[in-house]
Tab-separated table of C-alpha atoms in Angstrom:
chain	number	residue	atom	x	y	z
A	8	THR	CA	19.245	-51.260	26.583
A	9	ILE	CA	19.734	-51.338	22.803
A	10	PHE	CA	20.119	-47.888	21.219
A	11	ILE	CA	18.842	-47.308	17.668
A	12	GLU	CA	19.323	-43.983	15.856
A	13	PHE	CA	17.383	-43.283	12.664
A	14	LYS	CA	18.893	-40.761	10.259
A	15	ASP	CA	17.664	-39.531	6.897
A	16	SER	CA	19.660	-42.127	4.940
A	17	SER	CA	20.971	-44.626	7.519
A	18	VAL	CA	20.207	-46.561	10.713
A	19	HIS	CA	22.751	-47.125	13.515
A	20	VAL	CA	22.321	-49.819	16.207
A	21	LEU	CA	24.413	-50.050	19.391
A	22	ASP	CA	24.234	-53.134	21.645
A	23	GLY	CA	26.876	-52.802	24.355
A	24	GLU	CA	30.186	-52.453	22.501
A	25	GLU	CA	28.929	-53.994	19.253
A	26	GLY	CA	27.221	-51.927	16.596
A	27	LEU	CA	25.669	-52.093	13.155
A	28	ASP	CA	25.185	-49.503	10.379
A	29	LEU	CA	22.479	-50.055	7.751
A	30	PRO	CA	21.409	-47.917	4.756
A	31	LEU	CA	17.922	-46.419	4.658
A	32	GLU	CA	15.786	-45.228	1.759
A	33	ARG	CA	12.819	-42.890	2.023
A	34	ASP	CA	9.944	-41.984	-0.272
A	35	LEU	CA	9.334	-38.473	-1.555
A	36	ASP	CA	7.149	-37.685	1.479
A	37	GLY	CA	9.924	-38.697	3.918
A	38	ARG	CA	8.394	-42.053	4.911
A	39	ILE	CA	10.589	-45.179	5.009
A	40	SER	CA	10.072	-47.128	1.780
A	41	SER	CA	8.608	-50.634	1.932
A	42	ALA	CA	11.679	-52.178	0.268
A	43	SER	CA	13.960	-50.495	2.806
A	44	CYS	CA	11.748	-51.715	5.679
A	45	ALA	CA	12.174	-55.342	4.542
A	46	LEU	CA	15.967	-55.021	4.262
A	47	LEU	CA	16.101	-53.247	7.606
A	48	GLU	CA	14.103	-55.985	9.340
A	49	ASN	CA	16.366	-58.728	7.989
A	50	GLY	CA	19.566	-56.893	8.950
A	51	LEU	CA	18.393	-55.985	12.463
A	52	ARG	CA	16.940	-59.440	13.148
A	53	GLY	CA	20.189	-61.128	12.194
A	54	PHE	CA	22.228	-58.722	14.330
A	55	LEU	CA	19.999	-58.972	17.417
A	56	GLN	CA	19.657	-62.770	17.341
A	57	ARG	CA	23.390	-63.441	17.020
A	58	HIS	CA	23.539	-64.627	20.644
A	59	GLY	CA	20.758	-67.165	20.139
A	60	SER	CA	18.438	-65.566	22.724
A	61	SER	CA	14.776	-65.000	21.807
A	62	ALA	CA	14.105	-62.355	24.495
A	63	LEU	CA	15.267	-58.883	23.484
A	64	PRO	CA	16.183	-56.093	25.923
A	65	PRO	CA	14.307	-52.771	25.753
A	66	ALA	CA	15.240	-50.416	22.918
A	67	LEU	CA	15.577	-46.614	22.888
A	68	CYS	CA	14.886	-45.218	19.420
A	69	SER	CA	16.342	-41.787	18.506
A	70	ILE	CA	14.631	-39.843	15.718
A	71	PRO	CA	16.198	-37.072	13.574
A	72	ALA	CA	15.468	-33.345	13.891
A	73	ARG	CA	13.232	-33.217	10.817
A	74	GLY	CA	9.779	-32.072	11.959
A	75	VAL	CA	10.844	-31.407	15.593
A	76	ILE	CA	9.992	-28.015	17.163
A	77	VAL	CA	11.766	-26.863	20.343
A	78	ARG	CA	10.103	-24.444	22.768
A	79	ARG	CA	10.725	-23.290	26.329
A	80	VAL	CA	7.660	-23.241	28.568
A	81	THR	CA	7.390	-21.628	32.013
A	82	LEU	CA	4.888	-22.811	34.642
A	83	PRO	CA	4.272	-21.761	38.246
A	84	ALA	CA	6.101	-23.954	40.722
A	85	ALA	CA	2.823	-24.617	42.573
A	86	ALA	CA	0.926	-25.675	39.411
A	87	LYS	CA	-1.372	-28.647	40.066
A	88	GLY	CA	-1.970	-31.512	37.674
A	89	PRO	CA	0.252	-33.662	35.420
A	90	VAL	CA	3.124	-31.608	34.019
A	91	HIS	CA	2.816	-33.088	30.513
A	92	GLN	CA	-0.807	-32.033	30.221
A	93	LEU	CA	-0.089	-28.496	31.489
A	94	VAL	CA	2.772	-28.137	29.008
A	95	LYS	CA	0.601	-29.361	26.138
A	96	LEU	CA	-2.007	-26.751	27.011
A	97	GLN	CA	0.723	-24.090	26.825
A	98	LEU	CA	1.821	-25.417	23.413
A	99	GLU	CA	-1.745	-25.236	22.130
A	100	ALA	CA	-1.554	-21.432	22.383
A	101	GLN	CA	1.804	-21.283	20.534
A	102	LEU	CA	1.462	-23.898	17.767
A	103	PRO	CA	-1.269	-24.203	15.096
A	104	VAL	CA	-1.581	-27.934	15.844
A	105	SER	CA	-3.830	-29.769	18.263
A	106	PRO	CA	-1.849	-31.050	21.279
A	107	ASP	CA	-3.462	-34.484	20.836
A	108	ASP	CA	-1.637	-34.787	17.480
A	109	LEU	CA	1.780	-34.122	19.039
A	110	GLY	CA	4.304	-36.220	20.882
A	111	CYS	CA	6.199	-34.149	23.462
A	112	PHE	CA	9.761	-34.676	24.700
A	113	LEU	CA	10.004	-32.912	28.055
A	114	THR	CA	12.800	-32.119	30.481
A	115	ARG	CA	13.060	-29.690	33.394
A	116	LEU	CA	15.712	-26.960	33.311
A	117	ARG	CA	17.714	-25.659	36.230
A	118	ALA	CA	15.755	-22.928	38.020
A	119	PRO	CA	16.886	-19.419	36.981
A	120	GLU	CA	17.939	-16.819	39.504
A	121	GLN	CA	14.897	-14.910	40.779
A	122	SER	CA	14.558	-11.765	42.785
A	123	ALA	CA	13.195	-11.852	46.301
A	124	GLY	CA	9.421	-11.735	46.465
A	125	SER	CA	8.879	-12.905	42.875
A	126	PRO	CA	6.676	-15.993	42.343
A	127	ALA	CA	8.505	-19.318	42.071
A	128	LEU	CA	8.630	-20.617	38.500
A	129	GLN	CA	9.716	-23.834	36.829
A	130	GLU	CA	10.966	-23.884	33.238
A	131	PHE	CA	10.879	-26.786	30.776
A	132	VAL	CA	12.339	-27.500	27.345
A	133	VAL	CA	9.752	-29.167	25.121
A	134	ALA	CA	10.455	-30.834	21.779
A	135	ALA	CA	7.202	-31.463	19.908
A	136	VAL	CA	6.755	-33.662	16.814
A	137	ARG	CA	3.693	-34.889	14.921
A	138	LYS	CA	2.744	-38.436	15.838
A	139	GLU	CA	2.340	-39.364	12.171
A	140	ILE	CA	6.123	-38.961	11.759
A	141	LEU	CA	6.643	-41.695	14.372
A	142	LYS	CA	4.385	-44.237	12.633
A	143	ASP	CA	7.213	-45.795	10.610
A	144	TYR	CA	9.413	-46.257	13.665
A	145	SER	CA	6.680	-47.403	16.060
A	146	GLY	CA	5.474	-49.945	13.482
A	147	LEU	CA	8.947	-51.332	12.773
A	148	LEU	CA	10.138	-51.975	16.336
A	149	PRO	CA	7.270	-54.329	17.416
A	150	ARG	CA	7.822	-56.443	14.287
A	151	LEU	CA	11.379	-57.062	15.503
A	152	GLY	CA	10.103	-58.275	18.885
A	153	PHE	CA	11.062	-55.289	21.042
A	154	TYR	CA	7.607	-54.435	22.359
A	155	PRO	CA	4.533	-56.624	22.803
A	156	PRO	CA	1.284	-55.575	21.059
A	157	GLY	CA	-0.469	-52.729	22.835
A	158	SER	CA	2.647	-51.310	24.492
A	159	THR	CA	4.276	-47.966	23.650
A	160	ALA	CA	7.760	-47.691	22.174
A	161	GLU	CA	10.324	-45.393	23.810
A	162	PHE	CA	11.631	-42.565	21.636
A	163	ALA	CA	14.208	-39.821	22.084
A	164	VAL	CA	15.286	-36.789	20.027
A	165	ALA	CA	18.753	-37.484	18.621
A	166	PRO	CA	20.062	-33.852	18.524
A	167	LEU	CA	19.075	-33.283	22.148
A	168	SER	CA	20.659	-36.533	23.388
A	169	ARG	CA	24.014	-35.403	21.943
A	170	ALA	CA	24.147	-32.574	24.502
A	171	ALA	CA	25.022	-35.128	27.217
A	172	LEU	CA	28.472	-35.555	25.630
A	173	LEU	CA	29.426	-31.899	26.135
A	174	ASP	CA	30.971	-29.996	29.011
A	175	GLN	CA	29.207	-26.664	28.527
A	176	SER	CA	30.910	-24.915	31.479
A	177	GLY	CA	28.149	-22.309	31.528
A	178	ARG	CA	28.906	-20.967	28.015
A	179	PRO	CA	26.832	-21.086	24.819
A	180	CYS	CA	27.837	-23.834	22.417
A	181	SER	CA	26.524	-25.840	19.474
A	182	ILE	CA	26.686	-29.308	17.926
A	183	LEU	CA	26.645	-29.758	14.132
A	184	GLU	CA	25.813	-33.328	13.070
A	185	ILE	CA	26.917	-33.542	9.425
A	186	GLY	CA	24.888	-35.831	7.182
A	187	GLN	CA	25.170	-36.769	3.545
A	188	THR	CA	22.965	-33.979	2.143
A	189	LYS	CA	21.626	-32.215	5.259
A	190	SER	CA	22.989	-31.430	8.700
A	191	GLU	CA	21.441	-30.867	12.136
A	192	LEU	CA	22.478	-27.887	14.287
A	193	THR	CA	21.695	-27.918	18.021
A	194	LEU	CA	22.109	-24.624	19.925
A	195	LEU	CA	22.612	-24.674	23.707
A	196	ASP	CA	23.033	-22.081	26.421
A	197	GLU	CA	24.247	-22.457	30.004
A	198	ARG	CA	21.063	-24.309	31.040
A	199	GLY	CA	20.258	-26.518	28.067
A	200	PRO	CA	19.088	-26.652	24.423
A	201	THR	CA	17.435	-23.577	22.949
A	202	SER	CA	16.650	-24.507	19.324
A	203	LEU	CA	17.176	-26.989	16.493
A	204	ARG	CA	17.883	-26.264	12.847
A	205	VAL	CA	18.123	-28.470	9.779
A	206	ILE	CA	20.454	-26.872	7.216
A	207	SER	CA	20.753	-27.874	3.574
A	208	TRP	CA	24.488	-28.664	3.608
A	209	GLY	CA	26.202	-32.033	3.936
A	210	ALA	CA	29.258	-34.107	3.165
A	211	GLU	CA	28.457	-33.857	-0.557
A	212	ASN	CA	29.114	-30.073	-0.443
A	213	LEU	CA	32.652	-30.028	0.955
A	214	GLY	CA	33.790	-27.655	-1.781
A	215	ASP	CA	31.298	-24.977	-0.702
A	216	MET	CA	32.520	-24.091	2.801
A	217	ASP	CA	31.516	-20.451	2.352
A	218	ARG	CA	27.901	-21.542	2.156
A	219	LEU	CA	28.239	-23.492	5.418
A	220	HIS	CA	29.785	-20.442	7.099
A	221	ALA	CA	26.937	-18.241	5.845
A	222	LEU	CA	24.357	-20.668	7.257
A	223	LEU	CA	26.091	-20.874	10.642
A	224	GLN	CA	27.324	-17.334	11.225
A	225	HIS	CA	24.220	-16.294	13.217
A	226	GLY	CA	23.851	-19.565	15.142
A	227	LEU	CA	27.241	-20.461	16.606
A	228	GLY	CA	28.300	-20.279	20.249
A	229	GLU	CA	31.672	-19.826	21.868
A	230	LYS	CA	32.384	-23.544	21.443
A	231	ASN	CA	31.241	-25.523	18.418
A	232	TYR	CA	31.503	-29.266	17.960
A	233	LEU	CA	31.308	-31.325	14.765
A	234	ALA	CA	30.037	-34.914	14.581
A	235	GLY	CA	28.836	-37.281	11.901
A	236	VAL	CA	29.397	-40.559	10.100
A	237	ASN	CA	31.390	-40.948	6.857
A	238	ALA	CA	32.453	-37.273	6.821
A	239	PRO	CA	35.982	-35.727	7.045
A	240	LEU	CA	35.279	-33.900	10.295
A	241	ALA	CA	38.870	-32.753	10.892
A	242	GLN	CA	39.053	-31.157	7.450
A	243	ILE	CA	35.684	-29.428	7.886
A	244	ALA	CA	36.675	-28.137	11.351
A	245	ALA	CA	39.954	-26.709	9.997
A	246	GLU	CA	38.273	-24.989	7.042
A	247	LEU	CA	35.509	-23.613	9.239
A	248	ALA	CA	37.950	-22.315	11.874
A	249	LYS	CA	39.631	-20.164	9.190
A	250	ARG	CA	36.354	-18.319	8.653
A	251	LEU	CA	35.461	-17.824	12.334
A	252	PRO	CA	36.659	-15.122	14.768
A	253	PRO	CA	39.586	-16.041	17.050
A	254	THR	CA	37.281	-16.147	20.087
A	255	VAL	CA	35.102	-18.870	18.533
A	256	SER	CA	36.483	-22.418	18.603
A	257	CYS	CA	35.551	-25.319	16.325
A	258	GLN	CA	36.543	-28.879	17.169
A	259	VAL	CA	35.550	-32.479	16.471
A	260	LEU	CA	33.392	-34.278	19.030
A	261	PRO	CA	35.387	-37.291	20.283
A	262	VAL	CA	33.177	-40.160	19.105
A	263	PRO	CA	34.495	-43.605	18.050
A	264	THR	CA	34.255	-44.401	14.348
A	265	THR	CA	33.146	-48.006	14.892
A	266	PRO	CA	29.662	-49.056	13.653
A	267	GLY	CA	26.744	-47.982	15.806
A	268	HIS	CA	28.780	-45.569	17.949
A	269	THR	CA	27.004	-42.372	16.946
A	270	SER	CA	26.844	-39.267	19.077
A	271	ALA	CA	23.097	-39.703	19.723
A	272	ASN	CA	23.421	-43.348	20.845
A	273	LEU	CA	26.369	-42.530	23.097
A	274	GLY	CA	24.579	-39.462	24.537
A	275	ALA	CA	21.476	-41.509	25.390
A	276	SER	CA	23.716	-44.136	26.995
A	277	VAL	CA	25.419	-41.446	29.113
A	278	LEU	CA	22.044	-40.152	30.318
A	279	LEU	CA	20.992	-43.637	31.399
A	280	ASP	CA	24.343	-44.211	33.145
A	281	ARG	CA	23.884	-40.967	35.083
A	282	ARG	CA	20.343	-42.067	35.963
A	283	GLU	CA	19.056	-38.884	34.388
A	284	GLN	CA	15.809	-38.579	32.473
A	285	PRO	CA	16.521	-38.945	28.731
A	286	TRP	CA	14.460	-37.147	26.128
A	287	LEU	CA	11.674	-39.699	26.193
A	288	LEU	CA	8.454	-39.162	24.312
A	289	ASP	CA	5.137	-38.744	26.107
A	290	GLN	CA	2.459	-39.897	23.626
A	291	SER	CA	-0.523	-39.724	25.962
A	292	PRO	CA	-3.260	-37.331	24.761
A	293	ILE	CA	-4.891	-34.768	26.990
A	294	GLU	CA	-7.872	-36.509	28.536
A	295	GLN	CA	-10.594	-34.937	30.640
A	296	LYS	CA	-11.280	-37.361	33.470
A	297	PRO	CA	-14.987	-37.595	34.363
A	298	LYS	CA	-15.840	-36.349	37.801
A	299	ALA	CA	-17.063	-38.947	40.246
A	300	PRO	CA	-20.687	-38.407	41.321
A	301	ALA	CA	-21.100	-37.059	44.826
A	302	PRO	CA	-22.625	-39.448	47.354
A	303	TRP	CA	-26.206	-38.765	48.449
A	304	PRO	CA	-25.346	-37.593	51.999
A	305	TRP	CA	-23.032	-34.960	50.657
A	306	ALA	CA	-25.625	-33.846	48.111
A	307	VAL	CA	-28.263	-33.412	50.843
A	308	ALA	CA	-25.833	-31.485	53.006
A	309	ALA	CA	-24.938	-29.225	50.079
A	310	CYS	CA	-28.613	-28.435	49.450
A	311	LEU	CA	-29.148	-27.567	53.112
A	312	LEU	CA	-26.106	-25.307	53.145
A	313	LEU	CA	-27.325	-23.600	49.974
A	314	LEU	CA	-30.737	-22.855	51.496
A	315	LEU	CA	-29.090	-21.598	54.671
A	316	SER	CA	-26.710	-19.304	52.782
A	317	ILE	CA	-29.572	-17.820	50.715
A	318	SER	CA	-31.636	-17.095	53.832
A	319	LEU	CA	-28.686	-15.518	55.618
A	320	ARG	CA	-27.924	-13.411	52.583
A	321	TYR	CA	-31.367	-11.857	52.469
A	322	ALA	CA	-31.433	-11.416	56.252
A	323	GLU	CA	-28.108	-9.578	56.139
A	324	SER	CA	-29.360	-7.255	53.378
A	325	ALA	CA	-32.414	-6.384	55.419
A	326	PHE	CA	-30.351	-5.469	58.491
A	327	ASN	CA	-27.626	-3.552	56.637
A	328	LYS	CA	-29.718	-1.808	53.991
A	329	SER	CA	-29.598	1.655	55.616
A	330	ARG	CA	-25.824	1.457	56.253
A	331	VAL	CA	-25.064	0.373	52.690
A	332	THR	CA	-27.295	3.152	51.310
A	333	ARG	CA	-25.337	5.783	53.234
A	334	GLN	CA	-22.036	4.350	51.982
A	335	LEU	CA	-23.252	4.385	48.371
A	336	ASP	CA	-24.284	8.034	48.655
A	337	HIS	CA	-20.874	8.914	50.075
A	338	ILE	CA	-19.062	7.056	47.260
A	339	THR	CA	-21.220	8.723	44.616
A	340	LYS	CA	-20.424	12.190	45.960
A	341	TYR	CA	-16.725	11.368	46.114
A	342	LYS	CA	-16.623	10.077	42.521
A	343	ALA	CA	-18.280	13.270	41.333
A	344	THR	CA	-15.379	15.277	42.748
A	345	LEU	CA	-12.744	13.329	40.772
A	346	PRO	CA	-11.592	14.986	37.522
A	347	LYS	CA	-12.776	13.141	34.464
A	348	ILE	CA	-9.483	13.571	32.688
A	349	ASP	CA	-7.624	11.477	35.277
A	350	ARG	CA	-9.847	8.483	34.585
A	351	GLU	CA	-9.420	8.865	30.832
A	352	LEU	CA	-5.652	9.208	31.168
A	353	SER	CA	-5.425	6.083	33.329
A	354	PHE	CA	-7.469	4.156	30.789
A	355	LEU	CA	-5.267	5.274	27.891
A	356	LYS	CA	-2.093	4.415	29.807
A	357	TYR	CA	-3.464	0.966	30.532
A	358	ILE	CA	-4.180	0.371	26.848
A	359	LYS	CA	-0.748	1.625	25.828
A	360	THR	CA	1.185	-0.524	28.326
A	361	ASN	CA	-0.801	-3.742	27.873
A	362	GLN	CA	-0.919	-4.244	24.121
A	363	PRO	CA	1.922	-5.487	21.949
A	364	PRO	CA	3.048	-3.261	19.030
A	365	TYR	CA	1.116	-5.087	16.320
A	366	LEU	CA	1.264	-2.326	13.703
A	367	ASP	CA	4.924	-1.435	14.298
A	368	THR	CA	5.920	-5.108	14.122
A	369	MET	CA	4.058	-5.588	10.830
A	370	ALA	CA	5.656	-2.405	9.460
A	371	VAL	CA	9.175	-3.526	10.450
A	372	VAL	CA	8.622	-6.954	8.820
A	373	ALA	CA	7.222	-5.336	5.653
A	374	SER	CA	10.143	-2.876	5.438
A	375	ALA	CA	12.789	-5.583	5.927
A	376	ALA	CA	11.267	-8.157	3.555
A	377	PRO	CA	12.850	-8.310	0.068
A	378	SER	CA	10.749	-7.603	-2.986
A	379	GLY	CA	8.645	-10.581	-4.014
A	380	THR	CA	8.306	-11.970	-0.487
A	381	ARG	CA	5.054	-13.666	0.443
A	382	ILE	CA	4.302	-14.316	4.095
A	383	ASP	CA	1.621	-16.985	4.413
A	384	THR	CA	1.279	-17.133	8.190
A	385	LEU	CA	2.353	-14.654	10.890
A	386	THR	CA	1.644	-15.136	14.585
A	387	LEU	CA	2.363	-12.566	17.324
A	388	VAL	CA	1.409	-13.328	20.921
A	389	ARG	CA	1.159	-10.864	23.796
A	390	HIS	CA	4.494	-11.881	25.319
A	391	GLY	CA	6.334	-10.830	22.142
A	392	ASP	CA	6.914	-14.218	20.459
A	393	LEU	CA	6.727	-13.826	16.670
A	394	SER	CA	6.607	-16.725	14.185
A	395	MET	CA	6.104	-16.504	10.442
A	396	GLN	CA	6.298	-18.731	7.405
A	397	GLY	CA	6.361	-17.800	3.742
A	398	SER	CA	8.328	-17.819	0.508
A	399	MET	CA	10.412	-15.506	-1.652
A	400	GLN	CA	11.551	-15.488	-5.262
A	401	GLY	CA	15.034	-15.513	-6.740
A	402	ASN	CA	18.050	-15.079	-4.427
A	403	PRO	CA	18.854	-18.208	-2.314
A	404	GLN	CA	20.341	-15.929	0.333
A	405	GLY	CA	17.075	-13.987	0.613
A	406	PRO	CA	15.939	-15.555	3.932
A	407	ALA	CA	19.342	-14.886	5.522
A	408	GLU	CA	19.322	-11.271	4.294
A	409	PHE	CA	15.742	-10.909	5.545
A	410	ARG	CA	16.844	-12.138	8.982
A	411	SER	CA	19.847	-9.761	9.010
A	412	LYS	CA	17.594	-6.776	8.285
A	413	LEU	CA	15.273	-7.763	11.128
A	414	VAL	CA	18.245	-7.982	13.511
A	415	ASP	CA	19.637	-4.616	12.335
A	416	SER	CA	16.265	-2.943	12.856
A	417	GLY	CA	16.828	-3.038	16.631
A	418	PHE	CA	13.228	-4.161	17.098
A	419	PHE	CA	13.902	-7.783	18.031
A	420	ALA	CA	16.011	-9.335	20.770
A	421	ARG	CA	16.399	-12.637	18.910
A	422	VAL	CA	15.680	-13.733	15.329
A	423	VAL	CA	16.138	-17.405	14.335
A	424	LEU	CA	15.854	-18.733	10.774
A	425	GLU	CA	14.617	-22.218	11.607
A	426	GLU	CA	14.151	-23.572	8.084
A	427	GLN	CA	14.678	-22.613	4.447
A	428	THR	CA	13.871	-24.964	1.584
A	429	PRO	CA	14.392	-24.321	-2.155
A	430	VAL	CA	11.496	-25.314	-4.432
A	431	GLU	CA	10.712	-24.989	-8.141
A	432	ASN	CA	14.321	-25.723	-9.172
A	433	GLY	CA	15.738	-23.088	-6.850
A	434	GLN	CA	13.571	-20.266	-8.209
A	435	LYS	CA	11.654	-20.037	-4.949
A	436	MET	CA	12.708	-20.333	-1.291
A	437	ASN	CA	10.309	-21.416	1.453
A	438	PHE	CA	11.351	-20.291	4.910
A	439	ARG	CA	10.206	-20.428	8.529
A	440	MET	CA	11.422	-17.874	11.069
A	441	THR	CA	10.844	-17.059	14.749
A	442	ALA	CA	11.711	-13.902	16.691
A	443	GLN	CA	11.354	-12.303	20.126
A	444	LEU	CA	10.423	-8.631	20.565
A	445	LYS	CA	12.601	-6.490	22.796
A	446	PRO	CA	11.016	-4.940	25.899
A	447	ASP	CA	9.311	-1.589	25.426
A	448	GLU	CA	12.025	0.381	27.227
A	449	THR	CA	14.858	-1.054	25.054
A	450	ARG	CA	13.109	-1.376	21.704
A	451	LYS	CA	13.899	1.233	19.070
A	452	PRO	CA	10.846	3.134	17.797
A	453	PHE	CA	9.930	2.334	14.220
A	454	ILE	CA	10.446	5.270	11.816
A	455	PRO	CA	8.801	4.702	8.407
A	456	PRO	CA	11.029	5.500	5.386
A	457	GLU	CA	10.403	8.854	3.744
A	458	PRO	CA	9.101	8.747	0.163
A	459	ALA	CA	11.616	9.755	-2.509
A	460	LYS	CA	11.145	13.313	-3.811
A	461	ARG	CA	10.693	13.787	-7.541
A	462	SER	CA	12.329	16.661	-9.369
A	463	SER	CA	10.286	18.810	-11.685
A	464	THR	CA	12.443	17.804	-14.685
A	465	ASN	CA	11.702	14.096	-14.262
A	466	GLN	CA	7.924	14.321	-14.162
A	467	ALA	CA	6.082	11.651	-16.121
A	468	PRO	CA	3.946	12.643	-19.157
A	469	ALA	CA	0.325	13.399	-18.519
A	470	ASN	CA	-0.898	10.530	-20.686
A	471	ARG	CA	1.163	7.937	-18.794
A	472	PRO	CA	0.503	6.817	-15.151
A	473	MET	CA	3.060	7.859	-12.595
A	474	PRO	CA	5.285	5.000	-11.338
A	475	ASP	CA	5.104	4.074	-7.687
A	476	ALA	CA	7.711	5.655	-5.426
A	477	HIS	CA	8.166	2.366	-3.560
A	478	PRO	CA	7.842	-1.274	-4.599
A	479	MET	CA	4.787	-3.139	-3.514
A	480	PRO	CA	5.124	-4.489	0.059
A	481	PRO	CA	5.181	-8.248	0.523
A	482	GLN	CA	1.842	-9.970	0.640
A	483	ILE	CA	0.880	-10.888	4.192
A	484	THR	CA	-2.025	-13.235	4.766
A	485	GLN	CA	-3.676	-12.964	8.167
A	486	ARG	CA	-4.415	-16.217	9.909
């Protein structure tokens, strides 16, 4: 198998022990430019045909983390039907994208410890990406002769393949792949990957290590590994270790520096050597298979059984009418003896214990958001998963401060800042954030801030409107 990893500004090919590194240019929308495609085809064709053989082995193409969303999905162990289709139906309730427009990378996690008598569950890690992002790669590989027309190319997620190179030993850890202008952070727990982040820091920003520490301080594990091409990893690890607690280690991932030997290509190779399932893409859409028509004998038998069941039903009602009438009278008299307040209290308790705290969650988000924040989309499901996307003005550290306030509120068990992008020359920051509500018994109750009291000496004149005691809350658009 030939391993090909696509990065934002380079392509790395590994064929056995020989490798090749090629530059890559992209348009403003992130697509591979036409000029870069031509140069890439010439370089890859010359490298792959160096042995004089026209038949090429299969290729495994690794894509970067840009546009990839990682989720954990739980299904019953006895669930029937193809797993990929069941997982896509679960994603449809969590993502504002049709599952037919997504490619899903799926792997099964080790079963968690369950109490006796609880239903058996199976948990999966799903990495979803829009299929339009894969058009450049899926169109380039067939032109090189890897796949015949009509076949489907094999893809993998590069940050998730790197996890095969680690010895987690049951402790949380992370991998930071340092690029030229951006880096990819993969977070893992004792069972596998939990999330991906693309941070706006790269080898061009070596003088700003404080910024890297600020971006990583809420996303590091007990062990942290650095990887990358054309970056002084040892220097970055030493500078970063000075800013981390003594219990947190930072070291360089042992990867050869020869061409093509990237951490993603080597991780995918390790998975294939272990005969484990790599992070391959399932591109099949959810299809509803038409039901086969029932044969005529079965249809006739069904009609006869239906007529027989209807006749028996009416015959049974005729025989048991007096007995059922006596039972109904007894139940009616018994219900009349029950206090009405017990039924109302049970109904109110059911409502209280079965609805998520929508209003408190919105109030906590509004209180923690800095002034000038605009939240475009906010989604809260019954299980407590919160996702929101918006923008804020001014301070580049605003999303990180917003996340810190949400963590300090004691209302959320986990808050992850998945993306922050500066726009309008740094005057505005777009961000995307996910969180998980704490259970009801451990969540702190929300206490709204008291309005500031005005003294009688500082009252505004009668001809001038009184200023607001609090700044306007951030604009939240319901979706």
